[in-house]
CSV table of C-alpha atoms and ligand atoms in Angstrom, one decimal:
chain,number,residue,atom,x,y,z
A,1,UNK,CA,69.2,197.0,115.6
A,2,UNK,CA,69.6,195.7,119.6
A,3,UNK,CA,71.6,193.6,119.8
A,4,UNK,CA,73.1,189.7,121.0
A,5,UNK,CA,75.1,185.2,122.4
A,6,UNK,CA,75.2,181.4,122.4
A,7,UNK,CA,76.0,179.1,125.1
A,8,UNK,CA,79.1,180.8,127.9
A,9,UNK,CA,82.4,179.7,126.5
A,10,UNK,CA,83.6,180.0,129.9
A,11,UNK,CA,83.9,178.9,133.3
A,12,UNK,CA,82.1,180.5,135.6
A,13,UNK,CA,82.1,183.8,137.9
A,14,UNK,CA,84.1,182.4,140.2
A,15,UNK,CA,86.8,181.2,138.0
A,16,UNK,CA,89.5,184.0,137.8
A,17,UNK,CA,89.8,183.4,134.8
A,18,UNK,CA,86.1,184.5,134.2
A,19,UNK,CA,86.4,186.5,130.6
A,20,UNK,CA,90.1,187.2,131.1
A,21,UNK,CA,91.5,184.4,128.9
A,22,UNK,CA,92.3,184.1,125.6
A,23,UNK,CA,90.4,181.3,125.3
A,24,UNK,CA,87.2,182.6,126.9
A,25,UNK,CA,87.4,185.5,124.2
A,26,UNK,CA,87.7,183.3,121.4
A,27,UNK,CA,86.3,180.9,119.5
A,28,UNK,CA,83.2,182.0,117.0
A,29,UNK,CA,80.9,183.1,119.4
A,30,UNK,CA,79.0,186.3,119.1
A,31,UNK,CA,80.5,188.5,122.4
A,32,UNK,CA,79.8,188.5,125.9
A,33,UNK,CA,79.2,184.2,126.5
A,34,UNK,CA,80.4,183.9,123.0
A,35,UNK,CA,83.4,185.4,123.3
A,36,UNK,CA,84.5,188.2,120.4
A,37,UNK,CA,87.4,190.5,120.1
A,38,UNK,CA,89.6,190.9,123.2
A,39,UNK,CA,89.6,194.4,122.4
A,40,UNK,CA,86.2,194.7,122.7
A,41,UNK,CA,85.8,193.3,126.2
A,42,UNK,CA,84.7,195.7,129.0
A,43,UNK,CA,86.8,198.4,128.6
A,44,UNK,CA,86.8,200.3,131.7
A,45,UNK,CA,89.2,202.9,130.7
A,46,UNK,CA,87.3,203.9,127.7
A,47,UNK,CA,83.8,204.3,129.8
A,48,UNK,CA,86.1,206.2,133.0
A,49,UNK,CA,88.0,208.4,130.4
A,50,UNK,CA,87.1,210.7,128.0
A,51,UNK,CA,90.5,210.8,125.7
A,52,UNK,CA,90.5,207.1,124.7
A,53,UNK,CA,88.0,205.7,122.4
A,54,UNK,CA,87.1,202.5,121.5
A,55,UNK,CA,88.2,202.6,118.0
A,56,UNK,CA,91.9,203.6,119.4
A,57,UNK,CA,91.8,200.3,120.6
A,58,UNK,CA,89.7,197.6,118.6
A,59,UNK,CA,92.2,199.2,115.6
A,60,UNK,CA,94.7,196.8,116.9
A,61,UNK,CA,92.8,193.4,116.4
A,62,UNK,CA,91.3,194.3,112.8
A,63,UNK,CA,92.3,192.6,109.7
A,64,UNK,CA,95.7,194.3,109.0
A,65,UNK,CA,95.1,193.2,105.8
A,66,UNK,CA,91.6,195.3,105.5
A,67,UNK,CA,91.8,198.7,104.5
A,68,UNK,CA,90.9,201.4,107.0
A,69,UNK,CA,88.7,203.4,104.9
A,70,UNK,CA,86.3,202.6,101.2
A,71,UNK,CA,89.0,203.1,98.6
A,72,UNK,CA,88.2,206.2,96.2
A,73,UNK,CA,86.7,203.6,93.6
A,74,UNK,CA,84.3,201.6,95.6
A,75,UNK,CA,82.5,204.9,96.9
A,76,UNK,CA,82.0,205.5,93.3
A,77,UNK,CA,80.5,202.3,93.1
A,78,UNK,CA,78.1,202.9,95.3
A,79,UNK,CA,77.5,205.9,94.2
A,80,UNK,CA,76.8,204.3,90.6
A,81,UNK,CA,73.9,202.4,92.5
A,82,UNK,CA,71.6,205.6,93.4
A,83,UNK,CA,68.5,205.0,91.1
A,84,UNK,CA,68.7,201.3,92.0
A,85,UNK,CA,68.6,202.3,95.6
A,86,UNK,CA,65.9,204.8,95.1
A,87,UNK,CA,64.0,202.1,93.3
A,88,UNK,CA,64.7,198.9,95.6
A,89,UNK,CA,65.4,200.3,99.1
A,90,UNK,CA,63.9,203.4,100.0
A,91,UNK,CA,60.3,201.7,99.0
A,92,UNK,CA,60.9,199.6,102.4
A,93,UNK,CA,60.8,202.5,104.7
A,94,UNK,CA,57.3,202.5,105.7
A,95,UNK,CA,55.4,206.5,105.3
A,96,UNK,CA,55.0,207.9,108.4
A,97,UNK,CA,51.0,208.2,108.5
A,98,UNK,CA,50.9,204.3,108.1
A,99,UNK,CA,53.8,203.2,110.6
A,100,UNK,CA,52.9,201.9,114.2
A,101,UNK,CA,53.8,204.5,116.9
A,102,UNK,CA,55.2,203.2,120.5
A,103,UNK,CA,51.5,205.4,121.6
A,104,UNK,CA,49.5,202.7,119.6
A,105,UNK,CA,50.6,199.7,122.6
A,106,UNK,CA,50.2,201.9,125.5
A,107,UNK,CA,47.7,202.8,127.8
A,108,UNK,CA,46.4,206.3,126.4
A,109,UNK,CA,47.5,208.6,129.4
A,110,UNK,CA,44.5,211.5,127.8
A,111,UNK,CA,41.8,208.6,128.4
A,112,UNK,CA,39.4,208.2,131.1
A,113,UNK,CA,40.3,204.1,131.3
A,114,UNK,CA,44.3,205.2,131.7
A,115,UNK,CA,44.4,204.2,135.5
A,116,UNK,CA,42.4,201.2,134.6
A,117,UNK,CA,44.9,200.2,131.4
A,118,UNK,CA,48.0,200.6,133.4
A,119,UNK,CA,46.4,198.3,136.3
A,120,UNK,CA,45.6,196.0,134.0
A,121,UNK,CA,49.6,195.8,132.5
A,122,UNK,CA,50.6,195.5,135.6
A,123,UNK,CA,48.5,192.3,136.7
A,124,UNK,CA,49.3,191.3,132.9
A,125,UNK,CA,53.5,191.6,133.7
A,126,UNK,CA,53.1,189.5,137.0
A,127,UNK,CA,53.2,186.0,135.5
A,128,UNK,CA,56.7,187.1,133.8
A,129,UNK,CA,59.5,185.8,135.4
A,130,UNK,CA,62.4,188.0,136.4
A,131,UNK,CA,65.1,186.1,133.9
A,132,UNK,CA,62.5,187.6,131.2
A,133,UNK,CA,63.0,191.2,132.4
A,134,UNK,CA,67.0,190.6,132.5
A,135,UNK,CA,66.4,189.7,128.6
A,136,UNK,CA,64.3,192.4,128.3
A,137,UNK,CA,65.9,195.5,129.3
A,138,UNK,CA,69.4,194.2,127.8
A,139,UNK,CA,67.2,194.3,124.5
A,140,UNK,CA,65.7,197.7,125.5
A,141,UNK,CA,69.1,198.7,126.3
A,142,UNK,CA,70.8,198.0,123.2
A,143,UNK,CA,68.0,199.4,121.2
A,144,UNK,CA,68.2,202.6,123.7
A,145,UNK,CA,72.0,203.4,122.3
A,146,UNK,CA,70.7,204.2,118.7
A,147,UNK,CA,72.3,207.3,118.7
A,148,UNK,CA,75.4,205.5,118.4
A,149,UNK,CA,74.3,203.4,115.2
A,150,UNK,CA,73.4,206.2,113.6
A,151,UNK,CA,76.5,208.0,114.1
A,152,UNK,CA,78.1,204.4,112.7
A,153,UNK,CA,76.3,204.6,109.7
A,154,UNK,CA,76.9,208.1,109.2
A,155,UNK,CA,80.7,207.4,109.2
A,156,UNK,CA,80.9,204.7,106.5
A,157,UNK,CA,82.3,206.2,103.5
A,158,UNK,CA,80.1,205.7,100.3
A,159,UNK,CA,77.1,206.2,101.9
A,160,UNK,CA,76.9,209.0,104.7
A,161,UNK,CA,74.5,211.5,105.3
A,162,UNK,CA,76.9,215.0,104.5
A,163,UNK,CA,74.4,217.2,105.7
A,164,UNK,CA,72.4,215.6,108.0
A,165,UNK,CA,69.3,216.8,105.6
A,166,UNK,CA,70.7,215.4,102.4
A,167,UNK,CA,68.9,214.7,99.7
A,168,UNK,CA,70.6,211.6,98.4
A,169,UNK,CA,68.5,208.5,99.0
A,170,UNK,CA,71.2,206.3,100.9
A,171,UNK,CA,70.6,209.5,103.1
A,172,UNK,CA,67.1,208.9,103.2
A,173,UNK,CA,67.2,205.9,103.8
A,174,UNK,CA,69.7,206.5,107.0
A,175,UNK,CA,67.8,208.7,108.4
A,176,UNK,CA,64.6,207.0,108.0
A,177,UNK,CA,65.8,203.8,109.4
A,178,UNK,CA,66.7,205.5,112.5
A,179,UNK,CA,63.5,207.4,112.5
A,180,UNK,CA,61.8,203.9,112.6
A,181,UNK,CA,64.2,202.6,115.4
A,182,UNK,CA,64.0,205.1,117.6
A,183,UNK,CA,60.5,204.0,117.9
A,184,UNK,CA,61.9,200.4,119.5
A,185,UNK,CA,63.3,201.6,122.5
A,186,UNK,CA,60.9,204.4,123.2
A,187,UNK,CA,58.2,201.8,123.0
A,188,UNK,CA,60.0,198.8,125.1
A,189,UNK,CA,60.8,201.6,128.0
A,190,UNK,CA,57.7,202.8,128.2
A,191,UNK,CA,56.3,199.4,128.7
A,192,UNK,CA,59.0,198.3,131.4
A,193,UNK,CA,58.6,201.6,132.7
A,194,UNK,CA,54.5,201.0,133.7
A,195,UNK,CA,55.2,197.5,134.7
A,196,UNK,CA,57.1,198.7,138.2
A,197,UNK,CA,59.1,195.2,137.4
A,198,UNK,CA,62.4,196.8,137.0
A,199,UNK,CA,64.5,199.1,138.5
A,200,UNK,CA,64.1,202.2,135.8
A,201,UNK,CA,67.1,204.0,137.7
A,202,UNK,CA,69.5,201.4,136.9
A,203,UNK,CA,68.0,200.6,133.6
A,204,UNK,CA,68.5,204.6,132.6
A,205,UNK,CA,72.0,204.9,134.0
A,206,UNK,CA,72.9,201.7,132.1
A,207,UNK,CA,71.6,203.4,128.7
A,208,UNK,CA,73.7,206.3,130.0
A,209,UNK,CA,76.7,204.7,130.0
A,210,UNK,CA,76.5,202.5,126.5
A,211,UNK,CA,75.8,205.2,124.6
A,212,UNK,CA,78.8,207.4,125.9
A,213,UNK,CA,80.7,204.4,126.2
A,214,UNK,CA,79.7,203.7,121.9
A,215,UNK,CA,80.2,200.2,120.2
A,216,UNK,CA,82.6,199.8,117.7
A,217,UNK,CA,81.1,197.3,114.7
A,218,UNK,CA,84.9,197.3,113.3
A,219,UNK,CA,83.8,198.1,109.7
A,220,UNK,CA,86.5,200.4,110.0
A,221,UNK,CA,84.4,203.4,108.2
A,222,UNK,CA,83.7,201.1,105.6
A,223,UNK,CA,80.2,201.0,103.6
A,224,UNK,CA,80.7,197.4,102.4
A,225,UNK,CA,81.6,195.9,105.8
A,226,UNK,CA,79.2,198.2,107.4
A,227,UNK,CA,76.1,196.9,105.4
A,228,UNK,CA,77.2,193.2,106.5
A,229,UNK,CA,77.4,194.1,109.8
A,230,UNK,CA,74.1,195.6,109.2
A,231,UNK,CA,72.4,192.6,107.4
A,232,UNK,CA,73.8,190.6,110.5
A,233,UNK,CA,72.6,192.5,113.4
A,234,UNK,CA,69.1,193.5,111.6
A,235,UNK,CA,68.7,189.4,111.7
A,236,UNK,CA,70.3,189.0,115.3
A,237,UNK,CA,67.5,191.6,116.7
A,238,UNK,CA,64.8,190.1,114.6
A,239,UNK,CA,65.5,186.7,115.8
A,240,UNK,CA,65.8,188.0,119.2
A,241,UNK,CA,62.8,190.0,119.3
A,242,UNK,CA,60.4,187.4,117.8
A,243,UNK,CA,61.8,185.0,120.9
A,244,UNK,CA,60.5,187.6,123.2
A,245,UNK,CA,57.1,187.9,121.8
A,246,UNK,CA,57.1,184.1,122.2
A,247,UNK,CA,58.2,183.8,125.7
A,248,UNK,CA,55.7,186.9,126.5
A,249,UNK,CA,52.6,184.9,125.0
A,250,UNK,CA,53.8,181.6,126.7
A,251,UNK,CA,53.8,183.7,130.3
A,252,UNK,CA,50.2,185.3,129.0
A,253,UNK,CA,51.1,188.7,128.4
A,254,UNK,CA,50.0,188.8,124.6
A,255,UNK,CA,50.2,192.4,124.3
A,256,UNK,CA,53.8,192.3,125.1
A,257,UNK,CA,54.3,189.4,122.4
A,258,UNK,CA,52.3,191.9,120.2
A,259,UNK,CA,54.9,194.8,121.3
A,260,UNK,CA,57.9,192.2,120.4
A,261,UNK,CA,56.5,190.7,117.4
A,262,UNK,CA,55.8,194.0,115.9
A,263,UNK,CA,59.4,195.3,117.1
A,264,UNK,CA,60.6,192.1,115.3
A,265,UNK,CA,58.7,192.5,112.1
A,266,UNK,CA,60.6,196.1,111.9
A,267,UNK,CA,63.8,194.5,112.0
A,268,UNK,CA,63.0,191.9,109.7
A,269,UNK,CA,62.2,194.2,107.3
A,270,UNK,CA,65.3,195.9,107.6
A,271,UNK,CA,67.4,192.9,107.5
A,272,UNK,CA,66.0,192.8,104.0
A,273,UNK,CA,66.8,196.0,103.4
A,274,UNK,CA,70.4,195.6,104.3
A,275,UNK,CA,70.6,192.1,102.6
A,276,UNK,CA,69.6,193.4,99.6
A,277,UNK,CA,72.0,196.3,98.9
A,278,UNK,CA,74.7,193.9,99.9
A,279,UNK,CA,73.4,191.3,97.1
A,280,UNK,CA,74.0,194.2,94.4
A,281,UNK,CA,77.1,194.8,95.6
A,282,UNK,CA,78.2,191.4,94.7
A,283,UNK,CA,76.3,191.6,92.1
A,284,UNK,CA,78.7,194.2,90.7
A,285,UNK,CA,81.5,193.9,92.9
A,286,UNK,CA,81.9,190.7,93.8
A,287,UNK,CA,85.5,190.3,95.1
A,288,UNK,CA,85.6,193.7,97.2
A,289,UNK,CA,82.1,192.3,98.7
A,290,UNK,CA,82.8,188.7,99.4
A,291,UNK,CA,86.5,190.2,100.9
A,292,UNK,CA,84.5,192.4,103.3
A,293,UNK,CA,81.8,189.8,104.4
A,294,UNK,CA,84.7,187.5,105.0
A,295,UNK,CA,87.0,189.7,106.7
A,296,UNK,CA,83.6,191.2,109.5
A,297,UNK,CA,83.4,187.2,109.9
A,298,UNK,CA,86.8,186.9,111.2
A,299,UNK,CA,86.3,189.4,113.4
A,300,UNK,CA,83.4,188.0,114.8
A,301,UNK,CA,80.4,190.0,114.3
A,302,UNK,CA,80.5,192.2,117.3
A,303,UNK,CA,77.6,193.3,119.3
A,304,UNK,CA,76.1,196.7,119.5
A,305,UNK,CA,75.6,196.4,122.8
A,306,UNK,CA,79.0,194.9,124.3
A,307,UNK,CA,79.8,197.8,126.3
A,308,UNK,CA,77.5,197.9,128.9
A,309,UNK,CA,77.3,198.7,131.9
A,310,UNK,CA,75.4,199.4,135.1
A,311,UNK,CA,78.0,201.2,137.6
A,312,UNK,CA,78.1,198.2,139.2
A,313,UNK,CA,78.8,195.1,137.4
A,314,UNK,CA,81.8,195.0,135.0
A,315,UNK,CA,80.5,192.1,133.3
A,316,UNK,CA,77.0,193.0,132.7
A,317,UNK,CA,76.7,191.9,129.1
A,318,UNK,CA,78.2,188.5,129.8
A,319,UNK,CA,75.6,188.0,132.3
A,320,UNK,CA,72.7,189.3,130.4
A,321,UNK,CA,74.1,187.4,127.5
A,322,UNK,CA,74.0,184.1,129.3
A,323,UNK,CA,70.6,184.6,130.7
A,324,UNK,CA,69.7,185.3,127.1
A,325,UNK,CA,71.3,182.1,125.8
A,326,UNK,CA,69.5,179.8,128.5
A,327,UNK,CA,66.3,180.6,127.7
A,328,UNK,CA,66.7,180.7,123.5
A,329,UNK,CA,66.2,184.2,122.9
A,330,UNK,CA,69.7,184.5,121.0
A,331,UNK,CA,72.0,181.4,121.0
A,332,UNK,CA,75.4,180.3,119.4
A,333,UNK,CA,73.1,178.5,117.4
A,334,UNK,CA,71.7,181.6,116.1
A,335,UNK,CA,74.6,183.0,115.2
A,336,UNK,CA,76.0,180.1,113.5
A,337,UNK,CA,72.3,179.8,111.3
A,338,UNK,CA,72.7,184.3,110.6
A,339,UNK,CA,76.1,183.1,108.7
A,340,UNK,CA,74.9,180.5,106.8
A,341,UNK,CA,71.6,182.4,105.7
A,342,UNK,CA,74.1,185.3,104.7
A,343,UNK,CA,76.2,182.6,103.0
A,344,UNK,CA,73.3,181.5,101.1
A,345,UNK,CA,71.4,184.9,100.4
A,346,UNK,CA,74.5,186.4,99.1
A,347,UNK,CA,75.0,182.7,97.2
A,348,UNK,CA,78.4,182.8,97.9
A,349,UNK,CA,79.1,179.1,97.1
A,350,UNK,CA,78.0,180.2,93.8
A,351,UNK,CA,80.3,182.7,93.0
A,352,UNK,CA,82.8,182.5,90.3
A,353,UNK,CA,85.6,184.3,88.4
A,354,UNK,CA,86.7,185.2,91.6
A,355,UNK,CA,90.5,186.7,92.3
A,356,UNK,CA,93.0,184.1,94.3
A,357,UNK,CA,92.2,186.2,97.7
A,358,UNK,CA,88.3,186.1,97.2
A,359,UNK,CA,87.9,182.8,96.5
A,360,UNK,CA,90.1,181.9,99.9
A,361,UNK,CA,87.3,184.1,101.2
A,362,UNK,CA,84.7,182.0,99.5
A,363,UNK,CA,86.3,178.8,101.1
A,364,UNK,CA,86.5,180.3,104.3
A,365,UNK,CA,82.8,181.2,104.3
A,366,UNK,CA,81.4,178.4,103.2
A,367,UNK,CA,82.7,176.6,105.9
A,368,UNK,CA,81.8,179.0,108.7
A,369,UNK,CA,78.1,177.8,109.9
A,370,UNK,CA,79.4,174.2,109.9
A,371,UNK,CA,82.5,175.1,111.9
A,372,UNK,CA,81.0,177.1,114.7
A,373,UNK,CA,77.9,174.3,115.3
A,374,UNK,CA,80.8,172.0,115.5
A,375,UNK,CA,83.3,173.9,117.9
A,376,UNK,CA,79.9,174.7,119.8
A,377,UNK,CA,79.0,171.0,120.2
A,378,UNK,CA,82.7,170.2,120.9
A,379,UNK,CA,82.6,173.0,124.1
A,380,UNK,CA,79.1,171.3,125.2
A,381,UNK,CA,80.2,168.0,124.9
A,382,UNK,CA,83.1,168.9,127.2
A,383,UNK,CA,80.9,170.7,129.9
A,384,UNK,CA,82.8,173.9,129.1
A,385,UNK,CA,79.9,176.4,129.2
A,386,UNK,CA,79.5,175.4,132.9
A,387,UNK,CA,81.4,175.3,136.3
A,388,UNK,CA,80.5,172.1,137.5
A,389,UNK,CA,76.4,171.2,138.3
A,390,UNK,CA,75.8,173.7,141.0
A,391,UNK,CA,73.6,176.8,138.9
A,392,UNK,CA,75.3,180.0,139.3
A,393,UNK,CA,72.9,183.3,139.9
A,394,UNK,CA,73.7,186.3,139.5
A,395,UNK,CA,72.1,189.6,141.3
A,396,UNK,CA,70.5,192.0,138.6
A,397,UNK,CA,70.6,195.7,139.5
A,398,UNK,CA,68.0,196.3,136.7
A,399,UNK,CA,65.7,193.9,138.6
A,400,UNK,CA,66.3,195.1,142.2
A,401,UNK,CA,69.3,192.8,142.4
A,402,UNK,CA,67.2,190.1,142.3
A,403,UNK,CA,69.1,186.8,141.3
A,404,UNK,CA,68.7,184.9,138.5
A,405,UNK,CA,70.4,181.9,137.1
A,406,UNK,CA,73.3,182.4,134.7
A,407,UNK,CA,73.4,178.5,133.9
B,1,FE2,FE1,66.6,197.2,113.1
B,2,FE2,FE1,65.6,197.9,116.7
């Protein structure tokens, strides 16, 4: 998981109404440019305090209609599904002594070629531009707060790990997802960290900050809505990761394409992962599954890494957001395609037999994708992601507040 945007539905910095309207927040953009959940915009109180958290708030714009917690019945449901899971999902966690380690990219600090290696990263990291970085070490950020998705996927009813040790493969799984995540950040941090291209201070105190700070994926504790959110983000990062491998090889660093691409195949694989215990659950649940996917849709999939911050800049993940957008690493249009490949994976449009509620649901999916490309060539047709021609830039703290154009 890391995190991710589409084109700024908003004016500019210098409007004052920059991410403080309703209208900025909304709309079916993933957060930051795309808008999202006004609850889940830059909290400053919940970073500054340590009695409010962000569940307190983002509570208040859920679904009333969505249950806070898995009802009795569907954890048993999922708990029905065990040997199926043990069968069909745990099989996709790769075994340890064949899995890539972050070591197996780097220069090897116990060789006699290490000064050499790192010299030779270094010259290889000069052709990149600093907009790249800004994409960069928001990705390495979000990737950095894993401590916080694992806690997330520990909450979910149905399918936590009681122990922390527990034998029960949706535990297994957990805990060897995480296992194989931890690896992203570790590896992209390394890598930054040798380059001397960004300012590592900033970069650490803004890892600091998100994980005490959390996300909140408003699956609500929730195993059904947590697995979409899941199956959506595992896609976000995989898209996002596979467009920094390309921009890398484009600039001619191919190792760090190779970095991304391999970071990107992980996430891939776990999209499956995720997208194929939410097909058995509408396999056998159908109207509690199609209600959840529909109801983590109109909340706007939210993104892990929304909360960020760099003691400095109280918009950081709009800004890194709409760098992100202009140069295609994750776009509206990206978001808009993640629903409809859901929609179609989960063959929603196929569905029948469906209660009065889920097949409003069903309706109300289907029509998603279309709605947000539409609303998002509406907002570009009216010159509403920008304030007029002049570019605005924006000075990066991770990059030695060097600027770089929002859009
Ligand atoms: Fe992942
Ligand atoms: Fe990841």
């Amino acid at each position: 998981m890391a995190l991710m945007f589409g084109l700024p539905l908003i004016l500019s910095p210098q409007s004052a109404s920059f991410l403080g309207s309703v209208e900025a927040r909304g709309g079916w953009y993933p957060n930051g440019l795309m808008g999202g959940n006004s609850s889940q915009q830059f909290p400053r109180h919940i970073r500054n305090s340590t009695t409010r958290k962000p569940c307190c708030v983002s509570q208040k714009a859920a679904n009333p209609k969505a249950s806070p917690w898995l009802p009795y019945e569907k954890a048993e449901v999922i708990k029905s599904l065990e040997d199926w899971f043990e069968n069909n999902i745990i099989t996709l966690l790769k075994p340890v002594e064949q899995a890539w380690q972050p070591h197996d990219f780097l220069p090897n600090p116990a060789s006699d070629g290490f000064y050499e290696q790192v010299k030779e990263l270094r010259e290889r990291v000069q052709e990149l531009p600093d907009e790249y970085f800004v994409v960069l070490v928001g990705d390495l950020i979000t990737e950095e707060a894993l401590p916080t998705y694992a806690t997330m996927v520990n909450s979910a009813e149905g399918i936590r790990d009681i122990t922390t040790s527990s034998s029960e493969p949706w535990a297994r799984w957990t805990r060897g997802w995480t296992a194989e995540e931890n690896r992203h950040g570790d590896l992209l941090n390394k890598y930054l960290f040798l380059s001397g291209r960004v300012d590592m201070k900033y970069v650490e105190k803004t890892i600091h900050y998100l994980i005490r700070s959390g996300a909140d994926s408003m699956s609500k504790n929730d195993a059904y809505r947590g697995i979409v959110y899941t199956s959506f983000q595992e896609r976000a990062t995989h898209i996002s990761h596979a467009n920094t491998a390309r921009l890398a090889k484009q600039h001619g660093d191919t190792k760090l394409a190779q970095i991304c691409g391999t970071i990107s195949a992980d996430e891939k694989r776990h999209e499956v992962a995720y997208v194929m215990m939410m097909s058995k659950l509408f396999e056998v649940d159908p109207n509690y599954s199609i209600l959840s996917f529909a109801d983590m849709m109109r909340m706007r999939i939210s993104m892990p890494g929304q909360f960020m911050y760099d003691g400095h800049d109280e918009n950081l993940f709009t800004h890194f957001s709409a760098v992100a957008q202009r140069l295609g690493v994750y776009t509206t249009k990206d978001y808009a395609d993640i629903v409809e490949h859901l929609v179609d994976k989960w063959k929603i449009e196929k569905l029948t037999g469906l209660s009065s509620e889920a097949s409003e649901a069903q309706d109300f999916l289907c029509q998603l994708a279309p709605k947000i490309r539409k609303l998002d060539e509406r907002a570009q047709a009216r010159g509403r992601y920008r304030h007029g021609d002049v570019p605005v830039l924006f000075p990066f703290k991770w990059i030695f507040s060097r600027e770089v154009k929002l859009w």
